[in-house]
PDB file of C-alpha atoms in Angstrom:
ATOM      1  CA  UNK A1088      65.555   6.618   8.434  1.00 39.00           C
ATOM      2  CA  UNK A1089      67.253   6.288   4.993  1.00 38.00           C
ATOM      3  CA  UNK A1090      70.491   8.080   4.107  1.00 40.00           C
ATOM      4  CA  UNK A1091      70.660  10.677   1.448  1.00 38.00           C
ATOM      5  CA  UNK A1092      74.315  10.988   0.434  1.00 40.00           C
ATOM      6  CA  UNK A1093      75.532   9.805   3.776  1.00 39.00           C
ATOM      7  CA  UNK A1094      73.053  11.931   5.831  1.00 35.00           C
ATOM      8  CA  UNK A1095      69.739  11.009   7.272  1.00 39.00           C
ATOM      9  CA  UNK A1096      66.646  12.162   5.434  1.00 40.00           C
ATOM     10  CA  UNK A1097      65.369  13.972   8.514  1.00 41.00           C
ATOM     11  CA  UNK A1098      68.626  15.939   8.672  1.00 39.00           C
ATOM     12  CA  UNK A1099      68.316  16.895   4.954  1.00 38.00           C
ATOM     13  CA  UNK A1100      64.715  17.975   5.487  1.00 41.00           C
ATOM     14  CA  UNK A1101      65.690  19.908   8.523  1.00 45.00           C
ATOM     15  CA  UNK A1102      68.524  21.501   6.730  1.00 42.00           C
ATOM     16  CA  UNK A1103      66.157  22.542   3.900  1.00 43.00           C
ATOM     17  CA  UNK A1104      63.696  23.951   6.374  1.00 46.00           C
ATOM     18  CA  UNK A1105      66.318  25.955   8.170  1.00 47.00           C
ATOM     19  CA  UNK A1106      67.535  27.273   4.843  1.00 46.00           C
ATOM     20  CA  UNK A1107      64.004  28.461   3.964  1.00 50.00           C
ATOM     21  CA  UNK A1108      63.590  30.122   7.358  1.00 51.00           C
ATOM     22  CA  UNK A1109      67.037  31.870   7.044  1.00 48.00           C
ATOM     23  CA  UNK A1110      65.980  33.134   3.534  1.00 47.00           C
ATOM     24  CA  UNK A1111      62.773  34.424   4.896  1.00 50.00           C
ATOM     25  CA  UNK A1112      64.638  36.226   7.730  1.00 47.00           C
ATOM     26  CA  UNK A1113      67.220  37.703   5.419  1.00 46.00           C
ATOM     27  CA  UNK A1114      64.664  39.083   2.859  1.00 50.00           C
ATOM     28  CA  UNK A1115      63.226  41.794   5.161  1.00 48.00           C
ATOM     29  CA  UNK A1116      66.721  42.841   6.187  1.00 48.00           C
ATOM     30  CA  UNK A1117      67.821  43.116   2.560  1.00 49.00           C
ATOM     31  CA  UNK A1118      64.648  45.096   1.706  1.00 48.00           C
ATOM     32  CA  UNK A1119      65.208  47.393   4.620  1.00 47.00           C
ATOM     33  CA  UNK A1120      68.814  47.916   3.611  1.00 49.00           C
ATOM     34  CA  UNK A1121      67.684  48.736   0.009  1.00 49.00           C
ATOM     35  CA  UNK A1122      65.129  51.131   1.244  1.00 50.00           C
ATOM     36  CA  UNK A1123      67.571  52.848   3.700  1.00 48.00           C
ATOM     37  CA  UNK A1124      70.229  53.182   1.008  1.00 49.00           C
ATOM     38  CA  UNK A1125      67.688  54.736  -1.358  1.00 45.00           C
ATOM     39  CA  UNK A1126      65.981  57.010   1.194  1.00 49.00           C
ATOM     40  CA  UNK A1127      69.230  58.189   2.793  1.00 51.00           C
ATOM     41  CA  UNK A1128      70.830  59.176  -0.575  1.00 51.00           C
ATOM     42  CA  UNK A1129      69.653  62.838  -1.132  1.00 45.00           C
ATOM     43  CA  UNK A1130      71.166  62.824  -4.607  1.00 46.00           C
ATOM     44  CA  UNK A1131      68.948  60.090  -5.755  1.00 49.00           C
ATOM     45  CA  UNK A1132      65.552  61.042  -6.927  1.00 51.00           C
ATOM     46  CA  UNK A1133      63.578  57.896  -7.612  1.00 50.00           C
ATOM     47  CA  UNK A1134      60.573  58.044  -9.818  1.00 60.00           C
ATOM     48  CA  UNK A1135      57.629  55.709  -9.636  1.00 67.00           C
ATOM     49  CA  UNK A1136      58.937  53.772 -12.649  1.00 64.00           C
ATOM     50  CA  UNK A1137      62.282  53.101 -10.946  1.00 66.00           C
ATOM     51  CA  UNK A1138      60.449  51.980  -7.824  1.00 72.00           C
ATOM     52  CA  UNK A1139      58.290  49.691  -9.890  1.00 71.00           C
ATOM     53  CA  UNK A1140      61.438  48.242 -11.577  1.00 71.00           C
ATOM     54  CA  UNK A1141      62.956  47.733  -8.119  1.00 72.00           C
ATOM     55  CA  UNK A1142      59.826  46.129  -6.871  1.00 76.00           C
ATOM     56  CA  UNK A1143      59.629  43.882  -9.892  1.00 73.00           C
ATOM     57  CA  UNK A1144      63.272  42.879  -9.341  1.00 72.00           C
ATOM     58  CA  UNK A1145      62.487  42.133  -5.738  1.00 76.00           C
ATOM     59  CA  UNK A1146      59.548  39.975  -6.885  1.00 77.00           C
ATOM     60  CA  UNK A1147      61.797  38.186  -9.430  1.00 75.00           C
ATOM     61  CA  UNK A1148      64.359  37.556  -6.685  1.00 72.00           C
ATOM     62  CA  UNK A1149      61.765  36.229  -4.348  1.00 76.00           C
ATOM     63  CA  UNK A1150      60.326  34.022  -7.169  1.00 73.00           C
ATOM     64  CA  UNK A1151      63.811  32.719  -7.904  1.00 67.00           C
ATOM     65  CA  UNK A1152      64.378  31.915  -4.260  1.00 72.00           C
ATOM     66  CA  UNK A1153      60.919  30.142  -4.194  1.00 72.00           C
ATOM     67  CA  UNK A1154      61.841  28.331  -7.448  1.00 69.00           C
ATOM     68  CA  UNK A1155      65.171  27.226  -5.905  1.00 68.00           C
ATOM     69  CA  UNK A1156      63.471  25.983  -2.805  1.00 71.00           C
ATOM     70  CA  UNK A1157      60.851  24.231  -4.914  1.00 73.00           C
ATOM     71  CA  UNK A1158      63.571  22.670  -7.019  1.00 75.00           C
ATOM     72  CA  UNK A1159      65.366  21.470  -3.883  1.00 69.00           C
ATOM     73  CA  UNK A1160      62.118  19.991  -2.613  1.00 72.00           C
ATOM     74  CA  UNK A1161      61.500  18.423  -5.993  1.00 76.00           C
ATOM     75  CA  UNK A1162      65.069  16.963  -5.915  1.00 74.00           C
ATOM     76  CA  UNK A1163      64.536  15.663  -2.413  1.00 72.00           C
ATOM     77  CA  UNK A1164      61.116  14.218  -3.409  1.00 76.00           C
ATOM     78  CA  UNK A1165      62.640  12.615  -6.547  1.00 78.00           C
ATOM     79  CA  UNK A1166      65.396  11.177  -4.555  1.00 76.00           C
ATOM     80  CA  UNK A1167      62.948   9.916  -2.025  1.00 77.00           C
ATOM     81  CA  UNK A1168      60.895   8.299  -4.759  1.00 81.00           C
ATOM     82  CA  UNK A1169      64.008   6.811  -6.292  1.00 83.00           C
ATOM     83  CA  UNK A1170      65.086   5.362  -2.922  1.00 80.00           C
ATOM     84  CA  UNK A1171      61.526   4.123  -2.317  1.00 83.00           C
ATOM     85  CA  UNK A1172      61.552   2.493  -5.745  1.00 86.00           C
ATOM     86  CA  UNK A1173      64.921   0.869  -4.993  1.00 87.00           C
ATOM     87  CA  UNK A1174      63.617  -0.401  -1.701  1.00 85.00           C
ATOM     88  CA  UNK A1175      60.455  -1.749  -3.358  1.00 86.00           C
ATOM     89  CA  UNK A1176      62.549  -3.436  -6.077  1.00 90.00           C
ATOM     90  CA  UNK A1177      64.716  -5.019  -3.385  1.00 86.00           C
ATOM     91  CA  UNK A1178      61.662  -6.101  -1.410  1.00 88.00           C
ATOM     92  CA  UNK A1179      60.115  -7.532  -4.589  1.00 91.00           C
ATOM     93  CA  UNK A1180      63.309  -9.402  -5.460  1.00 92.00           C
ATOM     94  CA  UNK A1181      63.620 -10.716  -1.886  1.00 90.00           C
ATOM     95  CA  UNK A1182      59.908 -11.768  -2.017  1.00 92.00           C
ATOM     96  CA  UNK A1183      60.444 -13.530  -5.323  1.00 92.00           C
ATOM     97  CA  UNK A1184      63.552 -15.320  -4.030  1.00 93.00           C
ATOM     98  CA  UNK A1185      61.754 -16.235  -0.853  1.00 92.00           C
ATOM     99  CA  UNK A1186      58.784 -17.526  -2.774  1.00 93.00           C
ATOM    100  CA  UNK A1187      61.142 -19.446  -5.061  1.00 93.00           C
ATOM    101  CA  UNK A1188      62.799 -21.016  -2.081  1.00 93.00           C
ATOM    102  CA  UNK A1189      59.534 -21.831  -0.529  1.00 94.00           C
ATOM    103  CA  UNK A1190      58.361 -23.465  -3.771  1.00 93.00           C
ATOM    104  CA  UNK A1191      61.492 -25.429  -3.964  1.00 93.00           C
ATOM    105  CA  UNK A1192      61.163 -26.503  -0.293  1.00 93.00           C
ATOM    106  CA  UNK A1193      57.565 -27.391  -0.885  1.00 94.00           C
ATOM    107  CA  UNK A1194      58.457 -29.428  -3.973  1.00 92.00           C
ATOM    108  CA  UNK A1195      61.276 -31.144  -2.121  1.00 92.00           C
ATOM    109  CA  UNK A1196      58.968 -31.872   0.814  1.00 92.00           C
ATOM    110  CA  UNK A1197      56.294 -33.407  -1.486  1.00 93.00           C
ATOM    111  CA  UNK A1198      58.957 -35.513  -3.239  1.00 93.00           C
ATOM    112  CA  UNK A1199      60.286 -36.661   0.074  1.00 93.00           C
ATOM    113  CA  UNK A1200      56.708 -37.485   1.253  1.00 93.00           C
ATOM    114  CA  UNK A1201      55.971 -39.370  -1.933  1.00 93.00           C
ATOM    115  CA  UNK A1202      59.217 -41.339  -1.672  1.00 93.00           C
ATOM    116  CA  UNK A1203      58.537 -42.179   1.949  1.00 93.00           C
ATOM    117  CA  UNK A1204      55.022 -43.423   1.110  1.00 94.00           C
ATOM    118  CA  UNK A1205      56.371 -45.579  -1.747  1.00 94.00           C
ATOM    119  CA  UNK A1206      59.112 -47.013   0.421  1.00 94.00           C
ATOM    120  CA  UNK A1207      56.653 -47.587   3.278  1.00 93.00           C
ATOM    121  CA  UNK A1208      54.328 -49.491   0.905  1.00 94.00           C
ATOM    122  CA  UNK A1209      57.297 -51.612  -0.262  1.00 93.00           C
ATOM    123  CA  UNK A1210      58.299 -52.187   3.340  1.00 93.00           C
ATOM    124  CA  UNK A1211      54.734 -53.077   4.340  1.00 93.00           C
ATOM    125  CA  UNK A1212      54.453 -55.500   1.499  1.00 94.00           C
ATOM    126  CA  UNK A1213      57.806 -57.018   2.319  1.00 92.00           C
ATOM    127  CA  UNK A1214      56.891 -57.253   5.954  1.00 92.00           C
ATOM    128  CA  UNK A1215      53.587 -58.970   5.221  1.00 92.00           C
ATOM    129  CA  UNK A1216      55.301 -61.372   2.927  1.00 91.00           C
ATOM    130  CA  UNK A1217      57.932 -62.072   5.559  1.00 91.00           C
ATOM    131  CA  UNK A1218      55.158 -62.783   8.169  1.00 91.00           C
ATOM    132  CA  UNK A1219      53.430 -65.188   5.824  1.00 88.00           C
ATOM    133  CA  UNK A1220      56.696 -66.945   4.945  1.00 90.00           C
ATOM    134  CA  UNK A1221      57.622 -66.946   8.638  1.00 89.00           C
ATOM    135  CA  UNK A1222      54.424 -68.726   9.583  1.00 88.00           C
ATOM    136  CA  UNK A1223      54.969 -71.200   6.733  1.00 88.00           C
ATOM    137  CA  UNK A1224      58.535 -71.918   7.880  1.00 88.00           C
ATOM    138  CA  UNK A1225      57.425 -72.297  11.492  1.00 90.00           C
ATOM    139  CA  UNK A1226      54.563 -74.662  10.469  1.00 90.00           C
ATOM    140  CA  UNK A1227      57.222 -76.648   8.344  1.00 90.00           C
ATOM    141  CA  UNK A1228      59.465 -76.830  11.344  1.00 89.00           C
ATOM    142  CA  UNK A1229      56.579 -78.111  13.492  1.00 91.00           C
ATOM    143  CA  UNK A1230      55.685 -80.715  10.881  1.00 92.00           C
ATOM    144  CA  UNK A1231      59.242 -81.920  10.624  1.00 92.00           C
ATOM    145  CA  UNK A1232      59.563 -82.128  14.387  1.00 89.00           C
ATOM    146  CA  UNK A1233      56.165 -83.863  14.802  1.00 91.00           C
ATOM    147  CA  UNK A1234      57.207 -86.411  12.059  1.00 91.00           C
ATOM    148  CA  UNK A1235      60.495 -86.989  13.919  1.00 90.00           C
ATOM    149  CA  UNK A1236      58.657 -87.584  17.157  1.00 91.00           C
ATOM    150  CA  UNK A1237      56.261 -90.077  15.440  1.00 91.00           C
ATOM    151  CA  UNK A1238      59.211 -91.929  13.931  1.00 90.00           C
ATOM    152  CA  UNK A1239      61.003 -91.863  17.211  1.00 90.00           C
ATOM    153  CA  UNK A1240      57.969 -93.354  18.907  1.00 91.00           C
ATOM    154  CA  UNK A1241      57.613 -96.063  16.321  1.00 90.00           C
ATOM    155  CA  UNK A1242      61.293 -96.922  16.464  1.00 91.00           C
ATOM    156  CA  UNK A1243      61.156 -97.099  20.231  1.00 91.00           C
ATOM    157  CA  UNK A1244      58.250 -99.590  20.040  1.00 92.00           C
ATOM    158  CA  UNK A1245      60.071-101.623  17.421  1.00 91.00           C
ATOM    159  CA  UNK A1246      63.224-101.524  19.568  1.00 91.00           C
ATOM    160  CA  UNK A1247      61.309-102.819  22.666  1.00 92.00           C
ATOM    161  CA  UNK A1248      59.697-105.547  20.503  1.00 91.00           C
ATOM    162  CA  UNK A1249      63.079-106.547  19.089  1.00 89.00           C
ATOM    163  CA  UNK A1250      64.566-106.685  22.548  1.00 90.00           C
ATOM    164  CA  UNK A1251      61.713-108.953  23.782  1.00 91.00           C
ATOM    165  CA  UNK A1252      62.128-111.128  20.677  1.00 90.00           C
ATOM    166  CA  UNK A1253      65.876-111.335  21.325  1.00 90.00           C
ATOM    167  CA  UNK A1254      65.268-112.354  24.943  1.00 90.00           C
ATOM    168  CA  UNK A1255      62.784-115.019  23.802  1.00 90.00           C
ATOM    169  CA  UNK A1256      65.144-116.309  21.103  1.00 89.00           C
ATOM    170  CA  UNK A1257      68.104-116.419  23.539  1.00 90.00           C
ATOM    171  CA  UNK A1258      65.948-118.311  26.083  1.00 89.00           C
ATOM    172  CA  UNK A1259      64.854-120.750  23.419  1.00 89.00           C
ATOM    173  CA  UNK A1260      68.493-121.144  22.175  1.00 89.00           C
ATOM    174  CA  UNK A1261      69.702-121.656  25.687  1.00 89.00           C
ATOM    175  CA  UNK A1262      67.049-124.281  26.274  1.00 88.00           C
ATOM    176  CA  UNK A1263      67.925-126.020  22.976  1.00 88.00           C
ATOM    177  CA  UNK A1264      71.614-125.975  23.807  1.00 89.00           C
ATOM    178  CA  UNK A1265      70.960-127.404  27.259  1.00 89.00           C
ATOM    179  CA  UNK A1266      68.852-130.198  25.875  1.00 88.00           C
ATOM    180  CA  UNK A1267      71.518-131.000  23.258  1.00 86.00           C
ATOM    181  CA  UNK A1268      74.181-131.111  25.970  1.00 89.00           C
ATOM    182  CA  UNK A1269      72.075-133.318  28.163  1.00 87.00           C
ATOM    183  CA  UNK A1270      71.323-135.643  25.171  1.00 87.00           C
ATOM    184  CA  UNK A1271      75.005-135.816  24.225  1.00 85.00           C
ATOM    185  CA  UNK A1272      75.945-136.510  27.820  1.00 86.00           C
ATOM    186  CA  UNK A1273      73.359-139.291  27.997  1.00 85.00           C
ATOM    187  CA  UNK A1274      74.550-140.737  24.697  1.00 84.00           C
ATOM    188  CA  UNK A1275      78.171-140.780  25.957  1.00 86.00           C
ATOM    189  CA  UNK A1276      77.117-142.489  29.113  1.00 84.00           C
ATOM    190  CA  UNK A1277      75.344-145.242  27.138  1.00 82.00           C
ATOM    191  CA  UNK A1278      78.315-145.724  24.900  1.00 80.00           C
ATOM    192  CA  UNK A1279      80.573-146.050  27.827  1.00 80.00           C
ATOM    193  CA  UNK A1280      78.333-148.715  29.403  1.00 80.00           C
ATOM    194  CA  UNK A1281      78.216-150.608  26.135  1.00 76.00           C
ATOM    195  CA  UNK A1282      81.920-150.505  25.840  1.00 75.00           C
ATOM    196  CA  UNK A1283      82.351-151.885  29.327  1.00 76.00           C
ATOM    197  CA  UNK A1284      79.993-154.734  28.619  1.00 76.00           C
ATOM    198  CA  UNK A1285      81.718-155.704  25.472  1.00 71.00           C
ATOM    199  CA  UNK A1286      85.051-155.836  27.152  1.00 68.00           C
ATOM    200  CA  UNK A1287      83.707-158.270  29.830  1.00 66.00           C
ATOM    201  CA  UNK A1288      82.397-160.603  27.133  1.00 64.00           C
ATOM    202  CA  UNK A1289      85.693-160.697  25.109  1.00 59.00           C
ATOM    203  CA  UNK A1290      86.862-164.248  24.204  1.00 51.00           C
ATOM    204  CA  UNK A1291      90.611-165.208  24.005  1.00 49.00           C
ATOM    205  CA  UNK A1292      90.471-165.870  20.307  1.00 48.00           C
ATOM    206  CA  UNK A1293      91.683-163.071  18.043  1.00 47.00           C
ATOM    207  CA  UNK A1294      88.773-163.665  15.752  1.00 49.00           C
ATOM    208  CA  UNK A1295      86.262-163.073  18.506  1.00 51.00           C
ATOM    209  CA  UNK A1296      88.287-160.028  19.582  1.00 52.00           C
ATOM    210  CA  UNK A1297      88.202-158.642  16.055  1.00 51.00           C
ATOM    211  CA  UNK A1298      84.505-159.172  15.789  1.00 49.00           C
ATOM    212  CA  UNK A1299      83.935-157.555  19.138  1.00 51.00           C
ATOM    213  CA  UNK A1300      86.001-154.532  18.206  1.00 49.00           C
ATOM    214  CA  UNK A1301      84.180-154.200  14.907  1.00 47.00           C
ATOM    215  CA  UNK A1302      80.855-154.430  16.742  1.00 48.00           C
ATOM    216  CA  UNK A1303      81.892-151.794  19.239  1.00 47.00           C
ATOM    217  CA  UNK A1304      83.182-149.509  16.535  1.00 48.00           C
ATOM    218  CA  UNK A1305      79.936-149.927  14.548  1.00 47.00           C
ATOM    219  CA  UNK A1306      77.880-149.175  17.632  1.00 42.00           C
ATOM    220  CA  UNK A1307      79.822-146.044  18.372  1.00 44.00           C
ATOM    221  CA  UNK A1308      79.394-144.868  14.867  1.00 47.00           C
ATOM    222  CA  UNK A1309      75.707-145.373  15.244  1.00 42.00           C
TER     223      UNK A1309
END
């Protein structure tokens, strides 16, 4: 319940109601006292006009009391309407602020969603590009390795052929050297035999010896 000057509205309404009841209770007492004071006074001879005036005064008083009560009710009602208007204004203000915040939140949410969609699109494109480039790089690596394996195989075959060729060449060289050594050894043996024969056939004359030496030297040179 809302406050009216620091007091609850129900309390104010109850107070106004009690005031009305008290006024209603006091009115008969006051009327009775007036009648008693008039009737008990022997010196007072009231005419019908005076009674009418007194009655009119009573009516005016009652009307004033009713007007005062009505004015109090109007004041309370006016205050109630004013407070209700203040509450409605506050509610309207709160609703507007709430709607403004909701609109701002909705706008921010839409902007965030739009930004996320845009970034996701960029990410998706970058990811697809990466996957394509990844496959291309992997294929390049495979091609390079395959080429290396082919070259390795070719070089291995060439190496084996070269080794066989080296063995054959070494065998042929060894054979040629052996033959040359045998030929040289045979030639030396022949030269040695000729030399021995020439010594046996030497004559005592110096001329013959000189001729024999020359012949031997010439034969050796041959």
